[in-house]
mmCIF file of C-alpha atoms in Angstrom:
data_model
loop_
_atom_site.group_PDB
_atom_site.id
_atom_site.type_symbol
_atom_site.label_atom_id
_atom_site.label_comp_id
_atom_site.label_asym_id
_atom_site.label_seq_id
_atom_site.Cartn_x
_atom_site.Cartn_y
_atom_site.Cartn_z
ATOM 1 C CA SER S 1230 -3.948 28.521 -4.172
ATOM 2 C CA GLY S 1231 -6.870 29.134 -6.563
ATOM 3 C CA GLY S 1232 -7.247 25.736 -8.011
ATOM 4 C CA PRO S 1233 -9.772 25.233 -10.747
ATOM 5 C CA MET S 1234 -11.925 28.161 -9.772
ATOM 6 C CA ALA S 1235 -9.286 30.898 -10.403
ATOM 7 C CA ARG S 1236 -7.280 28.875 -12.851
ATOM 8 C CA HIS S 1237 -3.928 29.682 -11.127
ATOM 9 C CA GLY S 1238 -2.303 27.709 -8.402
ATOM 10 C CA SER S 1239 -3.301 24.268 -7.549
ATOM 11 C CA ARG S 1240 -5.750 22.646 -5.039
ATOM 12 C CA PHE S 1241 -3.179 20.043 -3.942
ATOM 13 C CA LEU S 1242 0.142 21.754 -4.608
ATOM 14 C CA ASN S 1243 -0.335 24.451 -2.021
ATOM 15 C CA ASN S 1244 2.494 26.208 -0.048
ATOM 16 C CA GLY S 1245 2.840 23.291 2.421
ATOM 17 C CA ASN S 1246 2.796 20.568 -0.219
ATOM 18 C CA GLY S 1247 4.922 22.761 -2.537
ATOM 19 C CA LEU S 1248 7.660 23.022 0.200
ATOM 20 C CA MET S 1249 7.566 19.244 0.676
ATOM 21 C CA MET S 1250 8.127 18.659 -3.130
ATOM 22 C CA VAL S 1251 11.062 21.131 -3.164
ATOM 23 C CA CYS S 1252 12.590 19.316 -0.215
ATOM 24 C CA CYS S 1253 12.168 15.960 -1.906
ATOM 25 C CA LEU S 1254 13.935 17.250 -5.088
ATOM 26 C CA GLU S 1255 16.813 18.838 -3.183
ATOM 27 C CA LEU S 1256 17.501 15.492 -1.285
ATOM 28 C CA LEU S 1257 17.225 13.553 -4.586
ATOM 29 C CA GLY S 1258 19.978 15.635 -5.758
ATOM 30 C CA CYS S 1259 22.153 14.194 -2.946
ATOM 31 C CA LEU S 1260 21.933 10.585 -4.359
ATOM 32 C CA ASP S 1261 25.532 11.051 -5.632
ATOM 33 C CA ARG S 1262 26.715 11.342 -1.997
ATOM 34 C CA LEU S 1263 24.187 9.553 0.060
ATOM 35 C CA SER S 1264 22.615 6.101 -0.058
ATOM 36 C CA PRO S 1265 18.904 5.792 -1.092
ATOM 37 C CA GLN S 1266 18.048 4.860 2.458
ATOM 38 C CA ALA S 1267 19.859 7.958 3.828
ATOM 39 C CA VAL S 1268 18.011 10.128 1.309
ATOM 40 C CA TYR S 1269 14.614 8.682 2.385
ATOM 41 C CA TRP S 1270 15.069 9.111 6.060
ATOM 42 C CA ASN S 1271 16.471 12.543 5.634
ATOM 43 C CA TYR S 1272 13.306 13.425 3.931
ATOM 44 C CA ILE S 1273 11.123 11.911 6.603
ATOM 45 C CA LEU S 1274 12.930 13.845 9.340
ATOM 46 C CA ALA S 1275 12.956 17.019 7.267
ATOM 47 C CA GLN S 1276 9.087 16.828 7.138
ATOM 48 C CA MET S 1277 8.910 16.509 10.921
ATOM 49 C CA GLN S 1278 11.167 19.538 11.367
ATOM 50 C CA ARG S 1279 8.937 21.532 9.103
ATOM 51 C CA VAL S 1280 5.903 20.908 11.284
ATOM 52 C CA GLY S 1281 7.806 21.652 14.464
ATOM 53 C CA TRP S 1282 8.843 18.172 15.633
ATOM 54 C CA SER S 1283 12.448 18.834 15.668
ATOM 55 C CA GLN S 1284 15.436 16.662 16.804
ATOM 56 C CA HIS S 1285 18.492 18.025 18.526
ATOM 57 C CA GLN S 1286 20.465 14.808 18.275
ATOM 58 C CA GLU S 1287 20.594 11.558 16.454
ATOM 59 C CA PRO S 1288 17.102 10.096 16.541
ATOM 60 C CA THR S 1289 16.326 6.868 18.289
ATOM 61 C CA LEU S 1290 14.690 4.002 16.512
ATOM 62 C CA GLN S 1291 11.357 4.656 18.125
ATOM 63 C CA GLU S 1292 11.606 8.303 16.975
ATOM 64 C CA LEU S 1293 12.305 7.217 13.449
ATOM 65 C CA ALA S 1294 9.287 5.044 13.514
ATOM 66 C CA ILE S 1295 7.111 7.742 14.866
ATOM 67 C CA ALA S 1296 8.381 10.213 12.271
ATOM 68 C CA ARG S 1297 7.394 7.908 9.488
ATOM 69 C CA LEU S 1298 3.970 7.432 11.135
ATOM 70 C CA LEU S 1299 3.541 11.184 11.311
ATOM 71 C CA CYS S 1300 4.214 11.269 7.496
ATOM 72 C CA LEU S 1301 1.830 8.433 6.783
ATOM 73 C CA CYS S 1302 -0.877 10.250 8.858
ATOM 74 C CA ARG S 1303 -0.275 13.376 6.585
ATOM 75 C CA SER S 1304 0.507 15.532 9.579
ATOM 76 C CA GLN S 1305 0.676 19.225 8.525
ATOM 77 C CA SER S 1306 0.983 21.068 11.870
ATOM 78 C CA ARG S 1307 2.156 20.699 15.380
ATOM 79 C CA LYS S 1308 -1.558 19.994 16.366
ATOM 80 C CA ASP S 1309 -1.671 17.164 13.956
ATOM 81 C CA CYS S 1310 1.625 15.722 15.432
ATOM 82 C CA GLU S 1311 0.210 15.991 18.976
ATOM 83 C CA LYS S 1312 -2.851 13.966 17.936
ATOM 84 C CA VAL S 1313 -0.652 11.163 16.415
ATOM 85 C CA LEU S 1314 1.738 11.120 19.479
ATOM 86 C CA ALA S 1315 -1.251 10.823 21.740
ATOM 87 C CA ALA S 1316 -2.499 7.781 19.781
ATOM 88 C CA TRP S 1317 0.874 6.255 19.912
ATOM 89 C CA ASP S 1318 1.180 6.728 23.756
ATOM 90 C CA ALA S 1319 -2.110 5.066 24.107
ATOM 91 C CA LEU S 1320 -0.709 1.746 22.773
ATOM 92 C CA ASP S 1321 0.944 -0.780 25.029
ATOM 93 C CA MET S 1322 4.665 -1.671 24.689
ATOM 94 C CA SER S 1323 4.130 -4.754 22.662
ATOM 95 C CA ALA S 1324 2.005 -2.912 20.057
ATOM 96 C CA GLN S 1325 4.517 -0.087 19.801
ATOM 97 C CA ASN S 1326 7.280 -2.615 19.299
ATOM 98 C CA THR S 1327 5.355 -4.430 16.505
ATOM 99 C CA LEU S 1328 4.577 -1.112 14.714
ATOM 100 C CA GLN S 1329 8.224 0.133 15.248
ATOM 101 C CA GLU S 1330 9.497 -2.992 13.400
ATOM 102 C CA MET S 1331 7.005 -2.681 10.684
ATOM 103 C CA LEU S 1332 7.612 1.016 10.100
ATOM 104 C CA LEU S 1333 11.471 0.570 10.095
ATOM 105 C CA ALA S 1334 11.641 -2.528 7.783
ATOM 106 C CA ASP S 1335 13.029 -1.613 4.431
ATOM 107 C CA GLY S 1336 12.663 -4.767 2.461
ATOM 108 C CA LEU S 1337 16.414 -5.002 1.988
ATOM 109 C CA GLN S 1338 17.944 -6.045 5.393
ATOM 110 C CA GLU S 1339 14.732 -7.536 6.655
ATOM 111 C CA PRO S 1340 11.312 -8.543 5.139
ATOM 112 C CA ALA S 1341 8.721 -5.673 4.865
ATOM 113 C CA PHE S 1342 5.062 -5.516 4.360
ATOM 114 C CA TYR S 1343 4.119 -2.723 1.954
ATOM 115 C CA PHE S 1344 0.581 -1.598 2.954
ATOM 116 C CA THR S 1345 -1.191 0.057 0.096
ATOM 117 C CA PHE S 1346 -3.924 2.494 1.279
ATOM 118 C CA LEU S 1347 -2.389 2.728 4.625
ATOM 119 C CA PRO S 1348 -2.466 6.532 4.766
ATOM 120 C CA GLN S 1349 -6.061 6.460 3.726
ATOM 121 C CA CYS S 1350 -6.721 4.029 6.723
ATOM 122 C CA PHE S 1351 -5.268 6.609 9.183
ATOM 123 C CA VAL S 1352 -6.981 9.544 7.730
ATOM 124 C CA ASN S 1353 -10.386 7.753 7.702
ATOM 125 C CA SER S 1354 -9.858 6.536 11.321
ATOM 126 C CA MET S 1355 -9.119 9.991 12.518
ATOM 127 C CA LYS S 1356 -12.316 11.242 11.032
ATOM 128 C CA ASN S 1357 -14.532 8.471 12.387
ATOM 129 C CA LYS S 1358 -15.171 8.571 16.183
ATOM 130 C CA ALA S 1359 -16.176 4.932 16.151
ATOM 131 C CA VAL S 1360 -12.573 3.922 15.180
ATOM 132 C CA GLY S 1361 -9.962 6.672 16.107
ATOM 133 C CA LEU S 1362 -6.299 6.476 15.252
ATOM 134 C CA THR S 1363 -5.403 4.427 18.204
ATOM 135 C CA GLY S 1364 -8.078 1.874 17.133
ATOM 136 C CA CYS S 1365 -6.694 1.733 13.795
ATOM 137 C CA LEU S 1366 -3.171 1.258 14.920
ATOM 138 C CA LYS S 1367 -4.293 -1.710 17.127
ATOM 139 C CA LYS S 1368 -5.950 -3.328 14.195
ATOM 140 C CA LEU S 1369 -2.722 -2.846 12.159
ATOM 141 C CA VAL S 1370 -0.786 -4.673 14.877
ATOM 142 C CA ILE S 1371 -3.340 -7.592 14.637
ATOM 143 C CA ILE S 1372 -3.080 -7.424 10.787
ATOM 144 C CA THR S 1373 0.720 -7.724 10.987
ATOM 145 C CA HIS S 1374 0.637 -10.593 13.471
ATOM 146 C CA LYS S 1375 -1.828 -12.550 11.212
ATOM 147 C CA LEU S 1376 0.336 -12.012 8.169
ATOM 148 C CA ARG S 1377 3.409 -13.341 10.084
ATOM 149 C CA LEU S 1378 1.531 -16.359 11.447
ATOM 150 C CA ARG S 1379 0.454 -17.264 8.048
ATOM 151 C CA GLY S 1380 4.054 -17.044 6.714
ATOM 152 C CA TYR S 1381 3.445 -14.232 4.232
ATOM 153 C CA HIS S 1382 6.624 -12.560 5.280
ATOM 154 C CA GLU S 1383 8.456 -15.516 3.884
ATOM 155 C CA ILE S 1384 7.129 -15.026 0.434
ATOM 156 C CA SER S 1385 9.477 -12.225 -0.652
ATOM 157 C CA LYS S 1386 11.554 -9.440 0.983
ATOM 158 C CA VAL S 1387 8.671 -7.096 0.116
ATOM 159 C CA VAL S 1388 5.148 -8.244 0.255
ATOM 160 C CA LEU S 1389 2.341 -6.078 -1.100
ATOM 161 C CA VAL S 1390 -0.676 -6.011 1.164
ATOM 162 C CA ASP S 1391 -3.775 -4.275 -0.190
ATOM 163 C CA LEU S 1392 -5.870 -2.499 2.543
ATOM 164 C CA SER S 1393 -8.241 -0.773 0.310
ATOM 165 C CA ASP S 1394 -11.264 -2.679 1.591
ATOM 166 C CA PHE S 1395 -10.123 -2.106 5.221
ATOM 167 C CA ALA S 1396 -9.668 1.619 4.566
ATOM 168 C CA ALA S 1397 -13.190 1.787 3.160
ATOM 169 C CA PHE S 1398 -14.648 -0.093 6.111
ATOM 170 C CA VAL S 1399 -12.722 2.188 8.644
ATOM 171 C CA GLY S 1400 -14.301 5.150 7.093
ATOM 172 C CA ALA S 1401 -17.874 3.712 6.864
ATOM 173 C CA VAL S 1402 -18.346 1.709 10.137
ATOM 174 C CA LYS S 1403 -20.702 3.394 12.581
ATOM 175 C CA SER S 1404 -20.334 1.253 15.669
ATOM 176 C CA SER S 1405 -17.165 0.740 17.817
ATOM 177 C CA GLY S 1406 -18.439 -2.666 18.701
ATOM 178 C CA VAL S 1407 -18.776 -3.732 15.127
ATOM 179 C CA TYR S 1408 -15.221 -2.294 14.453
ATOM 180 C CA ARG S 1409 -13.612 -3.927 17.493
ATOM 181 C CA SER S 1410 -14.834 -7.464 16.299
ATOM 182 C CA CYS S 1411 -14.244 -6.966 12.471
ATOM 183 C CA MET S 1412 -10.875 -8.929 12.396
ATOM 184 C CA GLU S 1413 -12.767 -12.023 13.371
ATOM 185 C CA HIS S 1414 -14.435 -12.018 9.962
ATOM 186 C CA ALA S 1415 -11.832 -10.488 7.802
ATOM 187 C CA LYS S 1416 -9.916 -12.651 5.398
ATOM 188 C CA PHE S 1417 -6.490 -12.717 3.460
ATOM 189 C CA GLU S 1418 -6.607 -13.434 -0.160
ATOM 190 C CA ARG S 1419 -3.296 -14.271 -2.033
ATOM 191 C CA ARG S 1420 -3.024 -12.275 -5.183
ATOM 192 C CA GLY S 1421 -0.250 -13.193 -7.510
ATOM 193 C CA GLY S 1422 3.259 -14.323 -6.197
ATOM 194 C CA LYS S 1423 3.985 -11.393 -3.885
ATOM 195 C CA SER S 1424 0.797 -9.741 -3.024
ATOM 196 C CA VAL S 1425 -2.081 -10.212 -0.466
ATOM 197 C CA ARG S 1426 -5.469 -8.462 -0.018
ATOM 198 C CA LEU S 1427 -7.320 -8.051 3.074
ATOM 199 C CA THR S 1428 -11.106 -8.380 2.594
ATOM 200 C CA MET S 1429 -13.570 -7.435 5.282
ATOM 201 C CA SER S 1430 -16.185 -9.933 4.022
ATOM 202 C CA HIS S 1431 -19.949 -9.823 3.840
ATOM 203 C CA SER S 1432 -20.219 -10.499 7.615
ATOM 204 C CA ASN S 1433 -18.568 -7.130 8.291
ATOM 205 C CA TRP S 1434 -20.065 -5.037 5.585
ATOM 206 C CA SER S 1435 -23.491 -6.154 6.450
ATOM 207 C CA HIS S 1436 -23.223 -4.472 9.858
ATOM 208 C CA VAL S 1437 -21.236 -1.524 8.827
ATOM 209 C CA ARG S 1438 -24.209 0.996 9.328
ATOM 210 C CA ASP S 1439 -25.346 -0.542 12.613
ATOM 211 C CA LEU S 1440 -25.234 1.877 15.521
ATOM 212 C CA ALA S 1441 -24.622 -0.873 18.026
ATOM 213 C CA GLY S 1442 -22.575 -4.025 17.774
ATOM 214 C CA ALA S 1443 -21.410 -6.908 19.839
ATOM 215 C CA ASP S 1444 -18.083 -6.866 21.530
ATOM 216 C CA MET S 1445 -15.228 -8.906 20.389
ATOM 217 C CA SER S 1446 -16.030 -12.487 20.764
ATOM 218 C CA ASP S 1447 -14.343 -14.842 23.319
ATOM 219 C CA ASN S 1448 -12.758 -16.800 20.408
ATOM 220 C CA GLU S 1449 -11.426 -13.614 18.773
ATOM 221 C CA MET S 1450 -10.076 -12.272 22.086
ATOM 222 C CA LEU S 1451 -8.323 -15.519 22.876
ATOM 223 C CA ARG S 1452 -6.899 -15.741 19.318
ATOM 224 C CA HIS S 1453 -5.468 -12.278 19.623
ATOM 225 C CA VAL S 1454 -3.837 -13.110 23.028
ATOM 226 C CA VAL S 1455 -2.282 -16.212 21.537
ATOM 227 C CA GLU S 1456 -0.993 -14.259 18.462
ATOM 228 C CA VAL S 1457 0.640 -11.621 20.569
ATOM 229 C CA GLN S 1458 2.180 -14.157 22.966
ATOM 230 C CA THR S 1459 3.396 -16.183 19.968
ATOM 231 C CA ASN S 1460 5.132 -13.093 18.508
ATOM 232 C CA LEU S 1461 6.628 -12.123 21.827
ATOM 233 C CA ASP S 1462 7.996 -15.547 22.404
ATOM 234 C CA SER S 1463 9.581 -15.631 18.953
ATOM 235 C CA ASP S 1464 11.115 -12.203 19.347
ATOM 236 C CA LEU S 1465 12.609 -13.133 22.765
ATOM 237 C CA ARG S 1466 14.090 -16.518 21.386
ATOM 238 C CA GLU S 1467 15.670 -14.630 18.499
ATOM 239 C CA GLY S 1468 17.170 -11.923 20.662
ATOM 240 C CA ARG S 1469 15.443 -9.180 18.889
ATOM 241 C CA PHE S 1470 14.789 -7.099 22.086
ATOM 242 C CA GLU S 1471 17.102 -5.138 24.106
ATOM 243 C CA THR S 1472 16.515 -3.500 27.463
ATOM 244 C CA THR S 1473 17.174 0.179 27.709
ATOM 245 C CA GLY S 1474 16.329 2.221 30.666
ATOM 246 C CA GLY S 1475 13.821 -0.332 31.802
ATOM 247 C CA HIS S 1476 11.982 -0.574 28.537
ATOM 248 C CA LEU S 1477 12.008 -3.102 25.776
ATOM 249 C CA SER S 1478 12.801 -1.855 22.308
ATOM 250 C CA TYR S 1479 13.434 -3.553 18.962
ATOM 251 C CA VAL S 1480 17.188 -3.991 17.990
ATOM 252 C CA ARG S 1481 17.572 -2.380 14.592
ATOM 253 C CA ARG S 1482 20.978 -0.784 15.215
ATOM 254 C CA SER S 1483 21.717 -1.270 11.475
ATOM 255 C CA VAL S 1484 19.189 1.419 10.749
ATOM 256 C CA LEU S 1485 21.282 4.003 12.513
ATOM 257 C CA ASP S 1486 24.696 2.394 11.770
ATOM 258 C CA ASN S 1487 24.155 2.396 7.968
ATOM 259 C CA TRP S 1488 22.008 5.429 7.542
ATOM 260 C CA ARG S 1489 23.643 8.656 8.728
ATOM 261 C CA LEU S 1490 20.787 11.065 9.054
ATOM 262 C CA GLN S 1491 22.533 14.383 8.428
ATOM 263 C CA LEU S 1492 20.237 17.044 6.899
ATOM 264 C CA ASN S 1493 23.099 18.895 5.407
ATOM 265 C CA GLY S 1494 23.801 15.957 3.123
ATOM 266 C CA THR S 1495 27.352 15.366 4.215
#
């Protein structure tokens, strides 16, 4: 693609992105036969097949969540996929379950947080050695827990969460110690009826260029442990876990029951 230099082609709409757009248009043509949810997930899985992450049978709920994560991370090759999968595998089971539920929630059958600038958070984290994708995913788990504990998931079926300040911080922070403790000083600001903004506050930004930083404080560490335990207790009481092959996974059977993921559109 020549872009602005040769005045033909496009800097963004290259061969890879062009194929994605064609796939999107083809699937939108199936709306007369498929539900919007089925069209959406068919698109997600089609992009994963394009980069070599193929499925030979109906995907599991965790595979659907990972497929969406790969798209959010703008994975363009098998190598990109391997990096994302390695970051996912580095998470503990509780974090994976939280992210799985967040990534599969559609705002129709269950409340969903719509994180703006989330792809930029991931891209910035993968470019910043002080953060890394696993570190960004861990903070996303904490953010999700904090939103739930504050009752933001009860505002609406879909709650808009602005992560622009967090995305900028992820790209700029120099110290892993400063990053690890950043949620202790971050704040949520209610914006309108159905939106929230995460601000990193002056306390974080004033240390963004420090090359060394203090580890997470005892208060923040204890708060995080309590938040995780609270969420697990709530999930177990509500019967939202099932045991399969010795592992815990979220029960989101409706995702597979209602959305038949057939790439041929039948």
